[in-house]
Coordinates of C-alpha atoms in Angstrom, one line a residue:
Chain A
M1 CA 23.7 0.5 -29.1
P2 CA 20.5 -1.5 -28.8
N3 CA 20.4 -3.9 -25.9
W4 CA 16.8 -5.2 -26.0
F5 CA 15.4 -7.5 -28.6
N6 CA 12.4 -9.5 -29.6
A7 CA 12.6 -13.3 -30.1
D8 CA 13.6 -12.7 -33.7
G9 CA 16.4 -10.4 -32.9
R10 CA 14.7 -7.1 -33.9
V11 CA 15.1 -4.2 -31.5
A12 CA 12.4 -4.6 -28.9
E13 CA 9.8 -2.0 -28.2
V14 CA 7.2 -2.1 -25.5
V15 CA 3.9 -0.2 -25.5
V16 CA 2.7 1.8 -22.6
D17 CA -0.3 -0.4 -22.3
D18 CA 1.9 -3.4 -21.5
R19 CA 0.9 -4.8 -18.1
G20 CA 4.5 -5.1 -17.2
L21 CA 4.8 -1.4 -17.1
Q22 CA 1.2 -0.7 -15.8
Y23 CA 1.3 -3.1 -12.8
G24 CA 4.7 -4.8 -12.8
D25 CA 2.6 -7.8 -14.1
G26 CA 5.5 -10.0 -15.2
L27 CA 8.7 -11.9 -14.3
F28 CA 12.3 -11.7 -15.2
E29 CA 15.5 -13.8 -15.2
T30 CA 19.0 -12.5 -15.2
I31 CA 21.3 -15.1 -16.7
A32 CA 25.1 -15.4 -16.7
I33 CA 26.4 -16.1 -20.2
R34 CA 29.7 -17.9 -20.1
N35 CA 31.6 -19.1 -23.2
G36 CA 28.6 -18.4 -25.3
A37 CA 26.1 -20.4 -23.2
P38 CA 23.7 -19.5 -20.5
R39 CA 24.7 -20.8 -17.1
L40 CA 22.3 -22.6 -14.9
W41 CA 19.7 -22.5 -17.6
D42 CA 17.5 -25.3 -16.3
K43 CA 17.3 -23.6 -12.9
H44 CA 16.4 -20.3 -14.5
M45 CA 13.7 -22.0 -16.5
A46 CA 12.4 -23.8 -13.4
R47 CA 12.1 -20.5 -11.5
L48 CA 10.5 -18.8 -14.4
R49 CA 8.0 -21.6 -14.7
R50 CA 7.2 -21.4 -11.0
G51 CA 6.6 -17.7 -11.4
C52 CA 4.4 -18.3 -14.4
D53 CA 2.3 -20.7 -12.4
V54 CA 1.9 -18.2 -9.5
I55 CA 1.0 -15.2 -11.5
G56 CA -0.8 -16.9 -14.4
I57 CA 1.3 -16.5 -17.5
E58 CA 1.6 -19.2 -20.2
M59 CA 5.3 -20.0 -20.2
P60 CA 6.8 -19.8 -23.7
P61 CA 8.5 -22.9 -24.9
E62 CA 12.0 -23.1 -23.4
P63 CA 13.8 -23.6 -26.8
E64 CA 12.3 -20.4 -28.0
L65 CA 13.6 -18.6 -24.9
L66 CA 17.0 -20.1 -25.3
E67 CA 17.1 -19.1 -29.0
G68 CA 16.0 -15.6 -28.0
V69 CA 18.8 -15.3 -25.4
L70 CA 21.4 -16.5 -27.8
R71 CA 20.2 -14.2 -30.6
A72 CA 20.2 -11.2 -28.2
V73 CA 23.8 -11.9 -27.2
E74 CA 24.7 -12.4 -30.9
V75 CA 23.1 -9.2 -32.3
S76 CA 24.1 -7.0 -29.4
N77 CA 27.7 -6.0 -29.2
V78 CA 28.6 -8.0 -26.1
T79 CA 31.2 -10.7 -25.8
A80 CA 29.5 -14.0 -25.7
A81 CA 32.4 -15.4 -23.6
Y82 CA 31.4 -13.4 -20.6
A83 CA 28.1 -11.5 -20.6
V84 CA 24.7 -11.2 -18.9
A85 CA 21.4 -11.8 -20.5
K86 CA 18.0 -10.9 -19.2
I87 CA 14.6 -12.3 -20.1
I88 CA 11.5 -10.2 -19.3
L89 CA 8.2 -11.9 -19.6
T90 CA 5.1 -9.8 -19.0
A91 CA 1.4 -10.6 -19.1
G92 CA 1.3 -8.6 -22.3
T93 CA -1.3 -6.0 -23.2
G94 CA -4.9 -6.3 -22.3
L95 CA -7.8 -4.6 -20.9
R96 CA -7.3 -1.8 -18.4
G97 CA -7.8 -2.9 -14.8
Y98 CA -6.0 -5.3 -12.5
G99 CA -8.0 -8.4 -13.3
R100 CA -7.1 -10.8 -16.1
V101 CA -7.2 -14.4 -17.1
T102 CA -4.1 -16.5 -17.7
A103 CA -1.9 -14.5 -20.1
T104 CA -1.5 -16.5 -23.3
S105 CA 0.2 -13.8 -25.3
P106 CA 2.9 -12.6 -23.0
S107 CA 5.4 -10.0 -24.1
V108 CA 8.9 -11.6 -24.2
L109 CA 11.9 -9.3 -24.3
F110 CA 15.6 -10.3 -24.4
G111 CA 18.4 -8.2 -23.2
A112 CA 22.2 -8.7 -23.5
F113 CA 24.7 -6.7 -21.6
V114 CA 28.4 -6.4 -20.8
A115 CA 29.1 -8.4 -17.6
N116 CA 31.4 -6.8 -15.0
P117 CA 33.4 -9.4 -13.1
V118 CA 33.7 -8.9 -9.4
A119 CA 37.3 -8.3 -8.3
V120 CA 39.1 -11.5 -7.4
K121 CA 40.1 -9.8 -4.1
L122 CA 36.5 -10.0 -2.9
Y123 CA 36.3 -13.8 -3.5
R124 CA 39.6 -14.2 -1.6
E125 CA 39.1 -11.8 1.3
G126 CA 35.4 -11.3 1.5
A127 CA 33.1 -8.3 0.9
E128 CA 31.6 -5.7 3.2
V129 CA 27.8 -5.7 3.6
A130 CA 25.4 -3.3 5.3
L131 CA 22.0 -3.9 6.9
C132 CA 19.4 -1.9 5.0
E133 CA 16.7 0.1 6.7
T134 CA 14.2 -0.9 4.0
R135 CA 12.3 -3.9 5.2
L136 CA 10.8 -6.6 3.1
A137 CA 7.0 -7.0 3.4
S138 CA 6.1 -10.4 4.8
S139 CA 3.6 -13.1 3.9
S140 CA 3.8 -12.1 0.3
A141 CA 1.9 -14.1 -2.3
L142 CA 4.9 -13.5 -4.5
A143 CA 7.6 -14.9 -2.1
G144 CA 10.4 -16.7 -3.8
I145 CA 9.6 -15.8 -7.4
K146 CA 11.2 -13.1 -9.4
T147 CA 8.5 -10.7 -10.5
L148 CA 8.8 -7.2 -12.0
N149 CA 7.6 -5.8 -8.6
R150 CA 11.0 -4.9 -7.3
L151 CA 10.6 -1.6 -5.6
E152 CA 11.7 -2.9 -2.2
Q153 CA 15.0 -4.0 -3.8
V154 CA 15.3 -0.6 -5.5
L155 CA 14.9 1.2 -2.2
A156 CA 17.2 -1.1 -0.3
R157 CA 19.9 -1.1 -2.9
S158 CA 19.7 2.7 -3.2
E159 CA 20.6 2.9 0.5
I160 CA 24.1 1.6 -0.1
I161 CA 24.9 3.8 -3.2
G162 CA 28.1 5.7 -2.3
S163 CA 28.9 3.5 0.6
K164 CA 31.7 1.0 0.7
A165 CA 29.3 -1.9 1.0
F166 CA 29.3 -4.4 -1.8
E167 CA 25.8 -5.5 -0.9
G168 CA 22.9 -4.6 1.4
L169 CA 21.1 -7.2 3.5
T170 CA 17.4 -6.9 3.8
M171 CA 15.3 -7.9 6.8
D172 CA 11.6 -8.5 7.4
A173 CA 9.8 -6.6 10.1
D174 CA 11.0 -9.2 12.7
N175 CA 14.7 -8.5 12.0
N176 CA 15.1 -11.8 10.1
I177 CA 17.8 -11.4 7.5
I178 CA 16.1 -12.6 4.3
C179 CA 18.2 -11.8 1.3
G180 CA 20.8 -9.4 -0.1
T181 CA 19.2 -6.8 -2.4
M182 CA 20.5 -8.8 -5.4
S183 CA 21.8 -12.0 -3.7
N184 CA 20.9 -14.7 -1.2
V185 CA 22.7 -15.0 2.1
F186 CA 24.0 -18.2 3.9
F187 CA 25.2 -18.4 7.5
V188 CA 27.4 -20.9 9.2
Q189 CA 26.9 -21.2 13.0
K190 CA 28.6 -24.0 14.9
N191 CA 29.2 -25.9 11.7
V192 CA 25.6 -25.7 10.6
L193 CA 24.9 -24.1 7.3
S194 CA 21.6 -22.2 6.9
T195 CA 19.8 -19.8 4.6
A196 CA 16.4 -18.1 4.9
A197 CA 13.5 -20.3 3.8
L198 CA 11.9 -17.5 1.8
E199 CA 8.4 -18.8 2.4
R200 CA 7.1 -15.3 3.3
C201 CA 9.3 -12.9 1.3
G202 CA 12.5 -12.7 -0.7
V203 CA 13.7 -14.1 -4.0
A204 CA 14.9 -17.7 -4.3
G205 CA 18.0 -17.2 -6.4
V206 CA 19.1 -19.9 -8.8
M207 CA 22.6 -19.8 -7.4
R208 CA 21.1 -20.4 -3.9
G209 CA 19.6 -23.6 -5.3
H210 CA 22.9 -24.5 -6.9
V211 CA 24.8 -23.9 -3.7
I212 CA 22.4 -26.1 -1.7
E213 CA 22.6 -28.9 -4.3
S214 CA 26.3 -28.7 -4.8
L215 CA 26.9 -29.0 -1.1
S216 CA 24.3 -31.6 -0.6
E217 CA 26.2 -33.8 -3.2
Q218 CA 29.1 -33.6 -0.8
G219 CA 27.0 -34.6 2.2
I220 CA 26.6 -31.0 3.5
E221 CA 22.9 -30.1 4.1
T222 CA 21.6 -26.6 4.3
Q223 CA 19.0 -25.8 7.0
L224 CA 16.2 -23.4 5.9
R225 CA 15.7 -21.1 8.8
H226 CA 15.9 -17.5 9.8
T227 CA 18.9 -15.7 11.3
T228 CA 18.1 -12.4 12.9
S229 CA 20.3 -9.3 12.9
T230 CA 21.1 -9.8 16.6
E231 CA 22.2 -13.3 15.9
L232 CA 24.9 -12.0 13.6
S233 CA 27.3 -11.8 16.5
E234 CA 27.0 -15.5 17.0
V235 CA 27.5 -16.4 13.4
D236 CA 30.9 -17.9 12.4
E237 CA 30.8 -17.4 8.6
I238 CA 28.6 -15.6 6.1
F239 CA 28.5 -15.7 2.4
L240 CA 26.5 -14.3 -0.5
C241 CA 25.6 -15.9 -3.8
N242 CA 23.9 -14.9 -7.0
S243 CA 23.7 -16.1 -10.6
Q244 CA 26.3 -13.6 -11.8
F245 CA 29.1 -13.7 -9.3
G246 CA 28.6 -17.1 -7.9
L247 CA 29.7 -17.0 -4.2
I248 CA 31.4 -14.2 -2.3
P249 CA 32.3 -14.4 1.4
V250 CA 31.2 -11.7 3.7
R251 CA 34.0 -10.0 5.7
H252 CA 32.3 -7.1 7.5
C253 CA 28.8 -6.0 8.5
G254 CA 28.9 -3.0 10.7
E255 CA 31.0 -3.9 13.7
Q256 CA 31.0 -7.6 13.0
Q257 CA 33.8 -9.2 11.2
W258 CA 34.3 -12.7 9.9
P259 CA 37.2 -14.6 8.3
V260 CA 36.7 -16.6 5.1
G261 CA 35.8 -19.8 6.9
E262 CA 36.2 -23.4 6.1
L263 CA 32.6 -24.1 5.1
T264 CA 32.6 -21.1 2.9
R265 CA 35.8 -22.4 1.1
T266 CA 34.2 -25.8 0.8
A267 CA 31.1 -24.2 -0.8
M268 CA 33.3 -22.2 -3.2
A269 CA 35.2 -25.3 -4.2
A270 CA 32.0 -27.2 -4.7
L271 CA 30.7 -24.4 -7.0
A272 CA 33.9 -24.2 -8.9
E273 CA 33.6 -27.9 -9.6
N274 CA 30.0 -27.4 -10.6
G275 CA 30.5 -24.9 -13.4
I276 CA 31.0 -21.7 -11.4
R277 CA 34.5 -20.8 -12.5
E278 CA 34.7 -17.5 -10.7
C279 CA 34.8 -19.5 -7.4
R280 CA 38.0 -21.2 -8.3
L281 CA 40.6 -19.5 -6.1
Chain B
M1 CA -6.8 4.9 -31.3
P2 CA -3.9 6.1 -29.2
N3 CA -4.6 6.5 -25.5
W4 CA -1.1 7.3 -24.1
F5 CA 0.6 10.6 -24.6
N6 CA 3.6 12.6 -23.5
A7 CA 3.3 16.0 -21.9
D8 CA 3.1 17.7 -25.3
G9 CA 0.3 15.5 -26.6
R10 CA 2.4 13.3 -28.9
V11 CA 1.7 9.6 -28.7
A12 CA 3.8 8.2 -25.9
E13 CA 6.4 5.5 -26.2
V14 CA 8.4 3.8 -23.5
V15 CA 11.7 2.1 -23.8
V16 CA 12.4 -1.4 -22.4
D17 CA 15.1 0.1 -20.3
D18 CA 12.6 2.3 -18.4
R19 CA 12.8 1.4 -14.7
G20 CA 9.0 1.4 -14.6
L21 CA 9.0 -1.7 -16.7
Q22 CA 12.2 -3.2 -15.3
Y23 CA 11.3 -3.0 -11.6
G24 CA 7.9 -1.3 -11.3
D25 CA 10.0 1.7 -10.2
G26 CA 7.3 4.3 -10.4
L27 CA 3.9 5.6 -9.4
F28 CA 0.5 6.2 -10.9
E29 CA -2.7 8.1 -10.4
T30 CA -6.1 7.3 -11.9
I31 CA -8.1 10.4 -12.0
A32 CA -11.8 10.9 -12.7
I33 CA -12.5 13.6 -15.3
R34 CA -15.9 15.2 -14.9
N35 CA -17.1 18.1 -17.0
G36 CA -13.7 18.6 -18.5
A37 CA -11.9 18.8 -15.2
P38 CA -9.9 16.3 -13.0
R39 CA -11.8 15.5 -9.8
L40 CA -10.0 15.6 -6.4
W41 CA -6.9 16.9 -8.2
D42 CA -5.2 18.2 -5.1
K43 CA -5.6 14.9 -3.3
H44 CA -4.2 13.0 -6.3
M45 CA -1.2 15.4 -6.3
A46 CA -0.7 15.1 -2.6
R47 CA -0.6 11.3 -2.8
L48 CA 1.7 11.4 -5.9
R49 CA 4.0 13.7 -4.0
R50 CA 4.0 11.4 -1.0
G51 CA 4.9 8.5 -3.3
C52 CA 7.7 10.6 -4.9
D53 CA 9.1 11.3 -1.4
V54 CA 9.0 7.6 -0.5
I55 CA 10.6 6.1 -3.6
G56 CA 12.8 9.1 -4.5
I57 CA 11.5 10.7 -7.7
E58 CA 11.5 14.4 -8.3
M59 CA 7.9 15.4 -8.6
P60 CA 7.2 17.3 -11.9
P61 CA 5.5 20.6 -11.4
E62 CA 1.8 20.2 -10.8
P63 CA 0.7 22.7 -13.5
E64 CA 2.6 20.5 -16.1
L65 CA 0.9 17.4 -14.9
L66 CA -2.5 19.2 -15.1
E67 CA -1.7 20.4 -18.6
G68 CA -0.7 16.9 -19.6
V69 CA -3.9 15.3 -18.3
L70 CA -6.1 17.9 -20.0
R71 CA -4.2 17.5 -23.3
A72 CA -4.4 13.7 -23.2
V73 CA -8.2 14.0 -22.7
E74 CA -8.4 16.5 -25.5
V75 CA -6.3 14.6 -28.1
S76 CA -7.7 11.2 -27.3
N77 CA -11.2 10.5 -28.5
V78 CA -12.8 10.4 -25.1
T79 CA -15.6 12.6 -23.8
A80 CA -14.2 15.2 -21.5
A81 CA -17.5 15.4 -19.7
Y82 CA -17.0 11.9 -18.2
A83 CA -13.7 10.1 -18.5
V84 CA -10.8 8.7 -16.7
A85 CA -7.2 9.9 -16.9
K86 CA -4.1 8.2 -15.7
I87 CA -0.7 9.6 -15.0
I88 CA 2.3 7.2 -14.9
L89 CA 5.5 8.6 -13.4
T90 CA 8.5 6.3 -13.5
A91 CA 12.1 6.7 -12.3
G92 CA 13.0 6.9 -16.0
T93 CA 15.8 5.2 -17.7
G94 CA 19.1 4.7 -16.0
L95 CA 21.8 2.2 -15.3
R96 CA 20.9 -1.4 -14.9
G97 CA 20.7 -2.6 -11.4
Y98 CA 18.3 -1.9 -8.6
G99 CA 20.1 1.1 -7.0
R100 CA 19.7 4.6 -8.0
V101 CA 19.8 8.2 -6.7
T102 CA 16.7 10.4 -6.7
A103 CA 15.3 10.3 -10.2
T104 CA 15.4 13.8 -11.7
S105 CA 14.3 12.8 -15.2
P106 CA 11.2 10.7 -14.6
S107 CA 9.2 9.4 -17.5
V108 CA 5.8 11.0 -17.4
L109 CA 3.0 9.4 -19.4
F110 CA -0.6 10.5 -19.7
G111 CA -3.5 8.3 -20.6
A112 CA -7.2 9.1 -21.2
F113 CA -9.9 6.5 -21.4
V114 CA -13.6 6.1 -21.7
A115 CA -15.2 6.0 -18.2
N116 CA -17.8 3.3 -17.5
P117 CA -20.3 4.6 -15.0
V118 CA -21.4 2.0 -12.4
A119 CA -25.1 1.1 -12.6
V120 CA -27.3 3.3 -10.4
K121 CA -28.8 0.2 -8.9
L122 CA -25.5 -0.6 -7.1
Y123 CA -25.5 2.8 -5.5
R124 CA -29.1 2.3 -4.4
E125 CA -29.1 -1.4 -3.4
G126 CA -25.4 -2.1 -2.8
A127 CA -22.9 -4.4 -4.4
E128 CA -21.7 -8.0 -3.8
V129 CA -18.1 -8.4 -2.7
A130 CA -16.0 -11.5 -2.1
L131 CA -13.1 -12.2 0.2
C132 CA -10.0 -12.9 -1.9
E133 CA -7.5 -15.7 -1.2
T134 CA -4.6 -13.5 -2.2
R135 CA -3.2 -11.9 0.9
L136 CA -1.4 -8.5 1.0
A137 CA 2.1 -8.6 2.3
S138 CA 2.5 -6.7 5.6
S139 CA 5.0 -4.2 6.9
S140 CA 5.5 -2.9 3.4
A141 CA 7.8 0.1 2.9
L142 CA 5.4 1.0 0.2
A143 CA 2.2 1.0 2.4
G144 CA -0.3 3.6 1.5
I145 CA 1.3 4.9 -1.8
K146 CA 0.3 3.9 -5.3
T147 CA 3.3 2.4 -6.9
L148 CA 3.6 0.4 -10.1
N149 CA 4.2 -2.7 -8.0
R150 CA 0.6 -4.0 -8.2
L151 CA 0.9 -7.7 -8.7
E152 CA -1.0 -8.5 -5.5
Q153 CA -3.9 -6.5 -6.8
V154 CA -3.7 -8.3 -10.2
L155 CA -3.8 -11.7 -8.5
A156 CA -6.6 -10.7 -6.1
R157 CA -8.7 -9.0 -8.8
S158 CA -8.2 -11.9 -11.2
E159 CA -9.8 -14.2 -8.6
I160 CA -13.2 -12.5 -9.0
I161 CA -13.3 -12.5 -12.8
G162 CA -16.4 -14.4 -13.9
S163 CA -18.0 -14.2 -10.5
K164 CA -20.9 -12.0 -9.5
A165 CA -18.8 -9.9 -7.2
F166 CA -18.3 -6.3 -8.0
E167 CA -15.2 -6.1 -5.9
G168 CA -12.8 -8.4 -4.0
L169 CA -11.7 -7.6 -0.4
T170 CA -8.1 -8.3 0.4
M171 CA -6.8 -9.3 3.8
D172 CA -3.3 -9.4 5.3
A173 CA -2.0 -12.7 6.8
D174 CA -3.8 -11.9 10.1
N175 CA -7.3 -11.8 8.4
N176 CA -7.5 -8.0 8.7
I177 CA -9.5 -6.6 5.8
I178 CA -7.3 -4.0 4.3
C179 CA -8.7 -2.8 1.0
G180 CA -10.7 -3.8 -2.0
T181 CA -8.6 -4.6 -5.0
M182 CA -9.4 -1.2 -6.5
S183 CA -11.1 0.5 -3.6
N184 CA -11.0 1.2 0.1
V185 CA -13.5 -0.3 2.6
F186 CA -15.3 1.4 5.5
F187 CA -17.2 -0.4 8.2
V188 CA -19.9 0.7 10.6
Q189 CA -20.2 -1.1 13.9
K190 CA -22.4 0.1 16.7
N191 CA -22.5 3.6 15.0
V192 CA -18.8 3.8 14.8
L193 CA -17.3 4.3 11.4
S194 CA -13.8 2.8 10.7
T195 CA -11.4 2.0 7.9
A196 CA -8.1 0.2 7.9
A197 CA -5.1 2.4 8.9
L198 CA -3.0 1.2 6.0
E199 CA 0.2 1.7 7.9
R200 CA 1.5 -1.8 6.9
C201 CA -0.1 -2.4 3.5
G202 CA -2.7 -1.3 1.1
V203 CA -3.3 1.9 -0.9
A204 CA -4.7 5.0 0.7
G205 CA -7.2 6.1 -2.0
V206 CA -7.9 9.7 -2.6
M207 CA -11.7 9.0 -2.2
R208 CA -11.0 7.4 1.2
G209 CA -9.5 10.7 2.3
H210 CA -12.4 12.6 0.8
V211 CA -14.9 10.4 2.6
I212 CA -13.0 10.9 5.9
E213 CA -12.9 14.7 5.4
S214 CA -16.4 15.1 4.1
L215 CA -17.8 13.2 7.1
S216 CA -15.5 15.0 9.6
E217 CA -17.0 18.3 8.4
Q218 CA -20.3 17.0 9.6
G219 CA -18.9 15.9 12.9
I220 CA -18.6 12.2 12.1
E221 CA -15.1 10.9 12.7
T222 CA -13.6 7.8 11.2
Q223 CA -11.5 5.5 13.3
L224 CA -8.4 4.0 11.7
R225 CA -8.4 0.4 12.8
H226 CA -8.6 -3.1 11.6
T227 CA -11.7 -5.3 11.0
T228 CA -11.1 -9.0 10.6
S229 CA -13.0 -11.3 8.4
T230 CA -14.5 -13.0 11.4
E231 CA -15.8 -9.6 12.7
L232 CA -17.7 -9.2 9.5
S233 CA -20.7 -10.9 11.1
E234 CA -20.8 -8.1 13.8
V235 CA -20.6 -5.3 11.3
D236 CA -23.8 -3.2 10.7
E237 CA -22.8 -1.5 7.4
I238 CA -20.0 -1.7 4.8
F239 CA -19.2 0.5 1.9
L240 CA -16.5 0.8 -0.7
C241 CA -15.0 4.0 -2.2
N242 CA -12.7 4.9 -5.0
S243 CA -11.9 7.9 -7.1
Q244 CA -14.0 6.7 -10.1
F245 CA -17.3 5.5 -8.6
G246 CA -17.3 7.5 -5.4
L247 CA -19.1 5.4 -2.8
I248 CA -21.0 2.2 -3.2
P249 CA -22.6 0.3 -0.4
V250 CA -21.8 -3.4 0.1
R251 CA -24.9 -5.7 0.2
H252 CA -23.4 -9.2 0.3
C253 CA -20.2 -10.9 1.2
G254 CA -20.4 -14.6 1.2
E255 CA -23.2 -15.5 3.6
Q256 CA -23.3 -12.0 5.2
Q257 CA -25.8 -9.5 4.1
W258 CA -26.3 -5.9 4.9
P259 CA -28.8 -3.2 4.3
V260 CA -27.8 0.2 2.9
G261 CA -27.5 1.7 6.4
E262 CA -28.0 5.2 7.7
L263 CA -24.3 6.1 8.1
T264 CA -23.7 4.9 4.5
R265 CA -26.5 7.1 3.3
T266 CA -25.1 10.0 5.3
A267 CA -21.7 9.4 3.7
M268 CA -23.1 9.3 0.2
A269 CA -25.0 12.5 0.8
A270 CA -21.9 14.2 2.2
L271 CA -19.9 13.1 -0.9
A272 CA -22.7 14.2 -3.2
E273 CA -22.5 17.7 -1.7
N274 CA -18.8 17.6 -1.9
G275 CA -18.4 17.2 -5.7
I276 CA -19.1 13.4 -6.1
R277 CA -22.3 13.6 -8.1
E278 CA -22.6 9.8 -8.6
C279 CA -23.5 9.6 -4.9
R280 CA -26.6 11.7 -5.3
L281 CA -29.5 9.3 -5.1

């Protein structure tokens, strides 16, 4: 069954010359579809636009992207009530060689897939995570944005295949915990909530922004600062978030163990009220 | 005119699901074809094999890769006397999501293109280079190998489009000069030859290895150490190398200027004797 489409709903093809394949010269967004509509659409578009600014791609009009996503969901055989859509935006085809001017004819590809809900038990009791050996390179010009250069995440995620871990946490060379392989990480220590600033590496997830905003509306601010792996033993609560599953508490990491704490529950409730139904316990 | 082929010489296609496009989950080699044969083939294969080990792809048999390259050159309309071939090796298609086991069915694509020789004047008088603003991220798990994650090089190379510079030099966050965007850089200071070690970032070019070996055979050793941008003023000679052009002296970088020095000439002569004809002046 085809899963990738062009803006007009035809089955998508990509040529080998596409700079997305040649150099990872592009961006993507993975968007939760709930009840027929993309969730956190504005935040996905804001991040895509930031990415376009950084790597020099002319952002297609948002209504066209929205139409493409909805059409992909429609023409693929997935349930629009609960699905996942992906937009890939590459710098298109062009001359061989790294250099280019701003890409004004990007390749735009839309994918729609079956979404696999995470077990309710994990929301209630928390998930196990593992520290990955693969480190994230620091001081990246691409920090924060979601490019097609994702080999670090591939290597890190591949480490936990076959293990009990729901997610792997990735560090930079200084043992700062930056991200999960497919999520962002929040820490609570002495009632202070924090997450990595991501100014040097990592991906700034849209759900991370949604968590920060949703809690800020309740008067709870998130500090942007690093937590190292050795500081894990001093942390009172940890949780993960991403655009698909919303927020999931962390229960275990190696020998460390945490309860589902009060601030984590507050964050879940705030998200549940702010459109992330999975977090309603 | 088609430029990309499968191993059997049919025009190559790639599906959107290919992990090479989705995540840059793959490797490539750009190989000079001279008089019908790939140049420095063994070194290209050694780097590809190193890359396969690092990112977990089963390396196809070298004879098949060689056959694919030669067939691509043959069936495309390029001159086998002087051309450039490219092998792209991706982790293939597979499940969505970053994690995977070792890729045993990689996608293998062969490209053949017209080679554009660099003007003889640059070999004789040296080229202008510029320092790029784009920094390379450090402590990369992918340091040294040639993956499809090349957005940093895209951004850096794009900086010099429209300028007089033949090449852009990229630094890490500590102002260490690591590589050119498509070349490696050697420095001579007080008769000591050095190049960046590339243990934290950068691509270890096959011509870099060939330069080190060719000079070592003449009793000239290359130190692997960093040179910062501020040390440029103390440097006596600089040269660039890559698999296509061989070795080109650097004449200018900003306000700095260098002659084509003695060790640079020795290196060119050593390469010229070691199969890199462009370096015969």
